[in-house]
Amino acid sequence: MENLYKNHYHLEAPRGLLNDPNGLTYFQGNYYVFHQWNRFDLNHSYKEWGLFTSNDLLSWKHQGSALLPDSEKDLSGVYSGSAIVIEDKLHLFYTGNSKINGKRRSLQCQAISEDGKTFQKINSHIETPEEFTEHHRDPKIWSDQNGYHMIVGSQTKNGHGAIAYYQSIDCKKWDYQGIFYTSEDLEQMAECPDYFELDGESLLLVCPQQRDLESDSDISSYSAYYMGCLRDNEFYPKTKIQPMDDGFDFYAPQTFLDPKGRRLMWAWMSRMNSNEEVTCPTIDFGYLHCLTMPRELRVIDGKLYQLPLQEFLERRILIESLETVSYESKELATQSVIDMTWSKSPSSFELAFFDQNVTLEYKDQELILSRISWSDKQVHTKTVPIKELKALQIFIDSSAMELFINKGEKVMSLRYFLQQEKRSCDIRSSHQMEISYSKLES
Ligand code: FRU
């Protein structure tokens, strides 16, 4: 059976279940994207770090396993974390998870590599401070003139989401400094925090999670960000919490600074519930999930923008470009990009992909994305308010799509699964638009 779902520019593991991107870095001439991986099965019962590398961000090689749950500290999983390069050594920070007699323990651990191929776990670790439960994970590290900094996703003992802050002068011995940020927004647990400065602003990324305190299980979670400022080791937001992505499938993003000085981000391209996960059509081919394409983050006029990389834009091969109010194509290439721009915002706009499998509608200053679910066969929708629609750029891969709205002011990501190879699209706009359709060279 041919695999029609295999993506070309969304990273997928060769087998098993992939989740969060981990340890993003550039080391000895290569980009490193580690990831959470169950290489044995299509569920979440086992977690190690797998690794993809690339020297151009376009062609990637899966290198297999990097960090295994093979020590007493990480018996139940090498959970998410980040990377930092110090004096030509790659340092990985991760959460060692263990459950002994049903009791969870989380330790923030470190491994070091000189060649990017073998990773030596080091002996020391950080234990969870008194005020938190053992839902303490996903260390994100950065450095500046004051030394090394680490934030860790946490839950306070009274069941609130929080972010813990640690400091070190040598990247070996870490001291807990207190709570970096907490508020009602962070629900019952804050997963995968990230903090960085960009274009003169300070940003905090976090995945607030609602947990059922009795069964200690995830009820719902999403990825969000704030802009704010850092004062005395605490983050003060100046914006309301906002979703990172307004589509269906996006979680656990992580960023890093690339050698060109760009703030790049990958995320896990899934927010599937367990029903969607167990019925996901790629299961027939022995794997589950993918990552988003890399996005460049920028702050422009006080707003966060997410942009497709120049490297990807340069891969477009223009097929057709016209000015029109309607556009139809019976056969889009499997890897394609559709660019639309308006000089005056349309009052209404409709786009149907693949016999209505995925649709987008703009009306009453709202953009509504719909898809037919592969699990319950119902139409599910996501809505985002957009005052004026000026530009829409849609990146399509075999079973993944990312929609960049108004040049990255908002992004909607989703997985979709088509049984047939034919990929039609039908677009109608109340106002004239400039539209171009390109194939994406693989
Ligand atoms: C987020 C997450 C992290 C954890 C990892 C385990 O998706 O739950 O908090 O470290 O996945 O795979």
Coordinates of C-alpha atoms and ligand atoms in Angstrom, one line a residue:
M1 CA 0.0 0.0 0.0
E2 CA 1.4 3.4 -1.0
N3 CA 1.7 5.9 1.8
L4 CA -0.1 9.0 0.7
Y5 CA 0.4 10.7 4.1
K6 CA 4.1 10.8 4.2
N7 CA 5.2 14.4 4.6
H8 CA 8.1 15.9 2.7
Y9 CA 9.0 19.0 4.8
H10 CA 7.4 18.2 8.1
L11 CA 9.8 16.0 10.1
E12 CA 8.5 12.5 10.9
A13 CA 10.3 9.7 12.7
P14 CA 10.9 6.5 10.7
R15 CA 8.6 4.6 13.1
G16 CA 6.9 4.9 16.4
L17 CA 5.4 7.9 18.1
L18 CA 7.1 11.3 18.0
N19 CA 6.1 14.2 20.2
D20 CA 7.8 17.4 21.4
P21 CA 10.8 18.9 19.7
N22 CA 13.7 19.0 22.2
G23 CA 17.3 20.3 22.4
L24 CA 17.1 22.6 19.3
T25 CA 20.6 23.9 18.5
Y26 CA 23.3 24.4 15.9
F27 CA 26.5 22.5 16.7
Q28 CA 29.6 21.9 14.6
G29 CA 28.0 22.9 11.3
N30 CA 24.7 21.1 11.8
Y31 CA 21.2 21.9 13.0
Y32 CA 20.0 19.5 15.7
V33 CA 16.4 18.8 16.3
F34 CA 16.0 16.2 19.0
H35 CA 12.5 14.9 19.7
Q36 CA 10.4 12.9 22.2
W37 CA 10.2 9.4 20.8
N38 CA 8.6 6.0 21.5
R39 CA 10.4 4.0 18.9
F40 CA 8.8 0.7 19.9
D41 CA 5.1 1.5 19.9
L42 CA 2.4 4.0 18.8
N43 CA 1.5 5.2 22.3
H44 CA 3.1 7.2 25.1
S45 CA 4.3 4.4 27.3
Y46 CA 8.0 4.9 26.5
K47 CA 10.0 8.1 26.0
E48 CA 13.5 8.7 24.7
W49 CA 15.2 11.4 22.6
G50 CA 15.5 10.7 18.9
L51 CA 17.5 13.1 16.7
F52 CA 17.3 14.7 13.2
T53 CA 20.2 16.7 11.8
S54 CA 20.6 18.9 8.8
N55 CA 23.1 21.4 7.4
D56 CA 20.7 23.5 5.5
L57 CA 17.3 23.2 7.3
L58 CA 15.8 21.6 4.2
S59 CA 17.2 18.1 4.0
W60 CA 17.2 16.2 7.2
K61 CA 18.6 12.8 8.3
H62 CA 17.1 10.9 11.2
Q63 CA 20.0 9.7 13.3
G64 CA 18.1 7.3 15.5
S65 CA 18.3 7.3 19.3
A66 CA 20.2 9.9 21.3
L67 CA 19.2 9.6 24.9
L68 CA 17.7 6.4 26.3
P69 CA 15.8 5.8 29.6
D70 CA 18.5 3.6 30.8
S71 CA 19.3 4.9 34.3
E72 CA 17.6 4.7 37.6
K73 CA 16.8 8.5 37.3
D74 CA 14.9 8.2 34.0
L75 CA 13.4 4.7 34.2
S76 CA 10.0 5.9 33.0
G77 CA 11.2 8.3 30.4
V78 CA 13.7 10.9 29.2
Y79 CA 11.3 13.8 29.0
S80 CA 11.6 17.1 27.2
G81 CA 14.4 19.6 27.5
S82 CA 16.7 21.9 25.7
A83 CA 20.4 22.3 24.6
I84 CA 23.2 24.8 24.9
V85 CA 26.7 24.8 23.3
I86 CA 29.5 25.7 25.7
E87 CA 33.1 25.7 24.5
D88 CA 32.4 23.3 21.6
K89 CA 30.5 20.9 23.8
L90 CA 26.8 20.2 23.4
H91 CA 25.0 20.2 26.7
L92 CA 21.5 18.6 26.9
F93 CA 19.2 19.2 29.7
Y94 CA 16.2 17.0 30.1
T95 CA 13.8 15.7 32.8
G96 CA 14.4 12.2 34.1
N97 CA 11.1 10.8 34.9
S98 CA 10.5 7.8 37.1
K99 CA 7.4 6.2 38.6
I100 CA 8.1 3.8 41.4
N101 CA 5.1 2.1 43.0
G102 CA 2.9 4.7 41.3
K103 CA 4.9 7.6 42.7
R104 CA 6.2 10.1 40.2
R105 CA 9.7 11.6 40.5
S106 CA 11.1 14.3 38.2
L107 CA 14.8 15.2 38.2
Q108 CA 16.4 17.8 35.9
C109 CA 19.3 16.0 34.4
Q110 CA 22.2 16.8 32.0
A111 CA 24.2 15.0 29.3
I112 CA 27.2 16.2 27.4
S113 CA 28.5 15.4 23.9
E114 CA 31.8 16.3 22.2
D115 CA 30.8 15.0 18.8
G116 CA 27.0 15.3 18.6
K117 CA 26.8 11.5 18.3
T118 CA 27.4 10.1 21.7
F119 CA 26.0 11.6 24.8
Q120 CA 27.4 11.2 28.3
K121 CA 24.9 11.5 31.1
I122 CA 26.4 13.3 34.1
N123 CA 25.9 12.3 37.7
S124 CA 24.5 15.4 39.3
H125 CA 20.8 16.4 39.0
I126 CA 18.3 19.0 40.3
E127 CA 15.6 17.8 42.7
T128 CA 12.2 19.4 42.9
P129 CA 12.0 22.3 45.4
E130 CA 9.6 21.9 48.3
E131 CA 6.9 24.1 47.0
F132 CA 6.2 22.1 43.9
T133 CA 4.7 18.7 43.1
E134 CA 6.7 16.2 41.0
H135 CA 5.0 17.7 37.9
H136 CA 8.3 19.5 37.4
R137 CA 9.7 19.2 33.9
D138 CA 11.0 20.5 30.5
P139 CA 14.0 22.6 31.5
K140 CA 14.8 25.4 29.1
I141 CA 18.4 26.9 29.4
W142 CA 19.9 30.1 28.1
S143 CA 23.0 32.1 29.0
D144 CA 23.9 35.8 29.2
Q145 CA 26.6 38.0 30.8
N146 CA 25.2 37.0 34.2
G147 CA 25.7 33.3 33.7
Y148 CA 23.3 30.5 33.0
H149 CA 19.5 30.5 33.4
M150 CA 17.0 27.6 33.5
I151 CA 13.2 27.7 33.7
V152 CA 11.2 24.5 34.4
G153 CA 7.5 23.8 33.9
S154 CA 5.8 23.3 37.3
Q155 CA 2.8 22.7 39.5
T156 CA 2.6 24.2 43.0
K157 CA 1.6 22.0 45.9
N158 CA -1.8 23.7 45.9
G159 CA -2.3 22.6 42.3
H160 CA -1.5 25.8 40.2
G161 CA 0.6 26.0 37.1
A162 CA 3.9 27.8 37.6
I163 CA 7.4 28.3 36.1
A164 CA 10.4 27.7 38.4
Y165 CA 13.6 29.6 37.9
Y166 CA 17.2 28.4 38.5
Q167 CA 20.6 30.1 38.0
S168 CA 24.1 28.8 37.7
I169 CA 27.5 30.4 37.2
D170 CA 29.2 27.3 35.7
C171 CA 26.3 25.4 34.1
K172 CA 27.0 22.6 36.6
K173 CA 25.7 23.6 40.0
W174 CA 22.2 25.1 39.9
D175 CA 20.4 27.2 42.5
Y176 CA 16.7 27.5 42.7
Q177 CA 15.7 31.2 42.8
G178 CA 12.0 31.2 43.1
I179 CA 8.9 31.4 40.9
F180 CA 9.6 33.0 37.5
Y181 CA 5.9 33.3 36.7
T182 CA 2.6 32.0 37.9
S183 CA -1.0 33.1 37.4
E184 CA -4.5 31.6 36.9
D185 CA -3.7 31.5 33.2
L186 CA -1.3 28.6 33.8
E187 CA -4.2 26.4 35.0
Q188 CA -3.0 23.3 36.9
M189 CA 0.4 22.8 35.3
A190 CA 2.7 24.7 32.9
E191 CA 4.5 22.5 30.4
C192 CA 7.4 23.3 28.1
P193 CA 8.2 27.0 29.0
D194 CA 10.5 29.0 26.9
Y195 CA 11.9 32.5 27.5
F196 CA 13.8 34.8 25.1
E197 CA 14.4 38.4 24.1
L198 CA 13.5 39.4 20.5
D199 CA 13.5 42.7 18.8
G200 CA 13.7 44.6 22.1
E201 CA 10.8 42.6 23.7
S202 CA 10.8 39.8 26.3
L203 CA 8.7 36.8 25.5
L204 CA 7.5 33.9 27.6
L205 CA 6.1 30.8 25.8
V206 CA 4.2 28.2 27.9
C207 CA 1.7 25.4 27.6
P208 CA -0.9 25.7 30.3
Q209 CA -2.5 22.4 31.1
Q210 CA -5.7 21.6 33.0
R211 CA -5.3 18.4 35.0
D212 CA -7.7 16.4 36.9
L213 CA -6.3 16.5 40.4
E214 CA -7.9 13.2 41.4
S215 CA -6.8 11.0 38.5
D216 CA -3.7 13.2 37.9
S217 CA -4.4 13.2 34.1
D218 CA -4.4 15.8 31.4
I219 CA -7.9 17.3 30.6
S220 CA -6.8 19.9 28.1
S221 CA -3.8 21.9 27.1
Y222 CA -2.7 24.5 24.5
S223 CA 0.4 26.6 23.6
A224 CA 0.5 30.3 24.5
Y225 CA 2.7 33.3 24.9
Y226 CA 3.0 36.6 26.7
M227 CA 5.2 39.7 26.0
G228 CA 6.4 41.3 29.1
C229 CA 9.6 42.2 31.0
L230 CA 12.0 40.5 33.4
R231 CA 12.6 42.2 36.8
D232 CA 14.4 40.6 39.8
N233 CA 14.2 37.1 38.3
E234 CA 10.5 37.3 37.7
F235 CA 8.5 37.7 34.5
Y236 CA 5.9 40.4 34.4
P237 CA 3.5 40.2 31.4
K238 CA 2.3 43.3 29.7
T239 CA 0.0 41.5 27.3
K240 CA -2.8 39.1 27.9
I241 CA -2.1 35.4 27.3
Q242 CA -2.5 34.6 23.6
P243 CA -2.5 31.3 21.7
M244 CA 0.7 30.6 19.7
D245 CA -1.3 29.0 16.9
D246 CA -5.1 29.2 16.2
G247 CA -5.4 25.9 14.3
F248 CA -5.9 22.3 15.3
D249 CA -2.5 20.8 15.7
F250 CA 0.2 22.6 17.5
Y251 CA 1.9 22.1 20.9
A252 CA 5.1 22.2 22.9
P253 CA 7.0 24.7 20.7
Q254 CA 10.7 25.4 21.4
T255 CA 12.9 28.1 20.0
F256 CA 16.6 28.7 19.7
L257 CA 18.9 31.3 18.1
D258 CA 20.4 30.1 14.8
P259 CA 23.8 31.2 13.5
K260 CA 22.2 33.9 11.4
G261 CA 20.7 35.4 14.6
R262 CA 17.2 34.3 13.8
R263 CA 14.9 33.0 16.5
L264 CA 13.7 29.7 15.0
M265 CA 10.8 27.6 16.4
W266 CA 9.5 24.1 15.9
A267 CA 6.5 22.6 17.5
W268 CA 4.9 19.2 17.8
M269 CA 2.1 19.2 15.2
S270 CA -0.5 17.5 17.2
R271 CA -3.2 18.2 19.7
M272 CA -5.0 15.0 18.8
N273 CA -7.2 13.5 21.6
S274 CA -6.7 9.9 22.3
N275 CA -9.5 8.9 19.9
E276 CA -7.9 10.8 17.1
E277 CA -4.5 9.4 17.9
V278 CA -5.6 5.8 17.9
T279 CA -7.4 6.2 14.6
C280 CA -4.8 8.3 12.9
P281 CA -4.3 6.8 9.4
T282 CA -0.5 6.8 9.5
I283 CA -0.8 4.0 12.1
D284 CA -1.1 1.6 9.2
F285 CA 2.4 2.7 8.2
G286 CA 3.9 2.2 11.7
Y287 CA 4.3 5.9 12.8
L288 CA 2.5 8.8 14.4
H289 CA 2.8 12.6 14.3
C290 CA 5.2 15.1 12.8
L291 CA 6.7 18.5 13.7
T292 CA 5.7 21.8 12.2
M293 CA 8.0 23.4 9.6
P294 CA 10.5 25.7 11.3
R295 CA 9.2 29.2 11.7
E296 CA 11.1 32.4 12.3
L297 CA 9.8 34.6 15.1
R298 CA 9.8 38.4 14.9
V299 CA 8.3 41.2 16.9
I300 CA 7.0 43.9 14.5
D301 CA 5.1 47.0 15.8
G302 CA 4.7 45.3 19.1
K303 CA 3.2 42.1 17.7
L304 CA 4.6 38.6 17.5
Y305 CA 4.9 37.3 13.9
Q306 CA 5.7 33.8 12.8
L307 CA 7.2 33.5 9.4
P308 CA 8.1 30.7 7.1
L309 CA 11.8 30.5 6.5
Q310 CA 13.4 32.2 3.5
E311 CA 15.0 28.8 2.7
F312 CA 11.5 27.4 2.2
L313 CA 10.2 30.4 0.2
E314 CA 13.1 30.0 -2.2
R315 CA 12.0 26.5 -2.9
R316 CA 8.7 27.7 -4.5
I317 CA 8.4 27.0 -8.3
L318 CA 5.7 29.3 -9.6
I319 CA 3.0 27.5 -11.6
E320 CA 0.4 30.2 -12.0
S321 CA -0.1 33.8 -10.9
L322 CA -3.2 35.9 -11.6
E323 CA -5.5 38.6 -10.4
T324 CA -9.0 37.3 -9.9
V325 CA -12.0 36.8 -7.6
S326 CA -12.1 33.0 -8.1
Y327 CA -9.6 30.3 -8.6
E328 CA -10.0 26.6 -9.2
S329 CA -7.5 23.8 -9.5
K330 CA -8.3 20.2 -10.0
E331 CA -4.8 19.0 -9.1
L332 CA -2.6 20.8 -6.7
A333 CA 0.9 19.4 -6.3
T334 CA 1.2 17.3 -3.1
Q335 CA 3.8 19.8 -1.8
S336 CA 2.5 23.3 -2.7
V337 CA 2.2 26.9 -1.6
I338 CA -0.7 29.2 -2.3
D339 CA -0.1 32.9 -1.8
M340 CA -3.0 35.4 -1.8
T341 CA -2.9 39.1 -1.2
W342 CA -5.6 41.8 -1.2
S343 CA -5.2 45.5 -1.6
K344 CA -8.6 45.9 0.1
S345 CA -9.8 43.3 2.6
P346 CA -12.6 41.1 1.2
S347 CA -15.8 41.2 3.1
S348 CA -16.1 37.5 2.4
F349 CA -13.9 34.7 1.2
E350 CA -14.2 31.0 0.8
L351 CA -11.7 28.3 0.2
A352 CA -12.4 24.6 -0.1
F353 CA -9.6 22.0 -0.3
F354 CA -10.0 18.4 -1.4
D355 CA -13.7 18.1 -1.9
Q356 CA -14.5 20.1 1.3
N357 CA -12.2 18.0 3.5
V358 CA -10.6 21.3 4.7
T359 CA -12.3 24.6 4.3
L360 CA -11.6 28.2 5.2
E361 CA -14.2 30.9 5.4
Y362 CA -13.8 34.6 6.1
K363 CA -17.0 36.5 7.2
D364 CA -17.9 39.1 9.8
Q365 CA -14.2 39.7 10.5
E366 CA -13.6 36.1 11.5
L367 CA -11.6 33.4 9.8
I368 CA -13.1 29.9 10.3
L369 CA -11.1 26.8 9.6
S370 CA -12.9 23.5 9.3
R371 CA -11.8 20.0 8.7
I372 CA -13.6 16.7 8.5
S373 CA -12.3 14.6 11.4
W374 CA -10.8 11.2 10.4
S375 CA -12.0 9.8 13.8
D376 CA -15.6 10.9 14.2
K377 CA -16.2 12.0 10.6
Q378 CA -17.7 15.2 11.9
V379 CA -16.8 18.8 10.8
H380 CA -14.7 20.5 13.5
T381 CA -13.9 24.2 13.4
K382 CA -11.4 26.7 14.7
T383 CA -12.2 30.5 14.6
V384 CA -9.9 33.4 14.8
P385 CA -10.9 37.1 14.7
I386 CA -9.2 39.0 11.8
K387 CA -10.2 42.6 11.4
E388 CA -8.8 42.9 7.8
L389 CA -7.7 40.1 5.7
K390 CA -4.7 41.3 3.7
A391 CA -2.6 38.2 3.0
L392 CA -2.9 34.5 3.3
Q393 CA -0.1 32.0 2.6
I394 CA -0.8 28.3 2.8
F395 CA 1.9 25.7 2.9
I396 CA 0.6 22.3 2.0
D397 CA 2.3 19.0 2.6
S398 CA 1.0 15.5 2.1
S399 CA -1.0 15.4 5.4
A400 CA 0.0 18.7 7.1
M401 CA -1.0 22.3 6.4
E402 CA 0.1 25.6 7.9
L403 CA -1.8 28.8 7.1
F404 CA 0.1 32.1 7.7
I405 CA -2.5 34.9 8.0
N406 CA -1.5 38.6 7.3
K407 CA 2.1 37.8 6.9
G408 CA 2.4 35.7 10.0
E409 CA 0.3 37.8 12.5
K410 CA -1.7 34.6 13.1
V411 CA -1.0 31.0 12.1
M412 CA -3.3 28.0 11.9
S413 CA -1.8 24.5 11.7
L414 CA -3.6 21.2 11.0
R415 CA -3.2 17.6 10.0
Y416 CA -5.6 16.2 7.4
F417 CA -5.7 12.8 5.8
L418 CA -6.9 12.1 2.2
Q419 CA -7.6 8.7 0.8
Q420 CA -7.2 9.8 -2.8
E421 CA -4.3 11.4 -4.5
K422 CA -6.3 14.1 -6.2
R423 CA -6.0 17.4 -4.6
S424 CA -8.5 20.0 -5.7
C425 CA -8.9 23.6 -4.5
D426 CA -11.7 26.1 -5.1
I427 CA -11.3 29.7 -3.9
R428 CA -13.8 32.6 -4.1
S429 CA -13.3 36.1 -2.8
S430 CA -15.7 39.1 -2.7
H431 CA -12.8 41.4 -3.8
Q432 CA -10.1 41.1 -6.3
M433 CA -7.0 39.2 -5.0
E434 CA -3.6 38.5 -6.4
I435 CA -3.1 34.7 -6.2
S436 CA -0.1 32.6 -7.0
Y437 CA 0.2 28.9 -6.9
S438 CA 3.6 27.2 -6.6
K439 CA 4.9 23.8 -6.2
L440 CA 7.5 23.3 -3.5
E441 CA 10.6 21.6 -4.7
S442 CA 11.6 18.8 -2.5
Ligands
FRU1 C1 4.5 17.8 26.4 C2 5.0 16.8 27.4 C3 6.1 17.4 28.3 C4 6.9 16.1 28.7 C5 6.8 15.3 27.4 C6 6.8 13.8 27.6 O1 3.9 17.3 25.3 O2 3.9 16.3 28.2 O3 5.7 18.1 29.4 O4 8.2 16.4 29.0 O5 5.6 15.7 26.7 O6 6.8 13.1 26.4

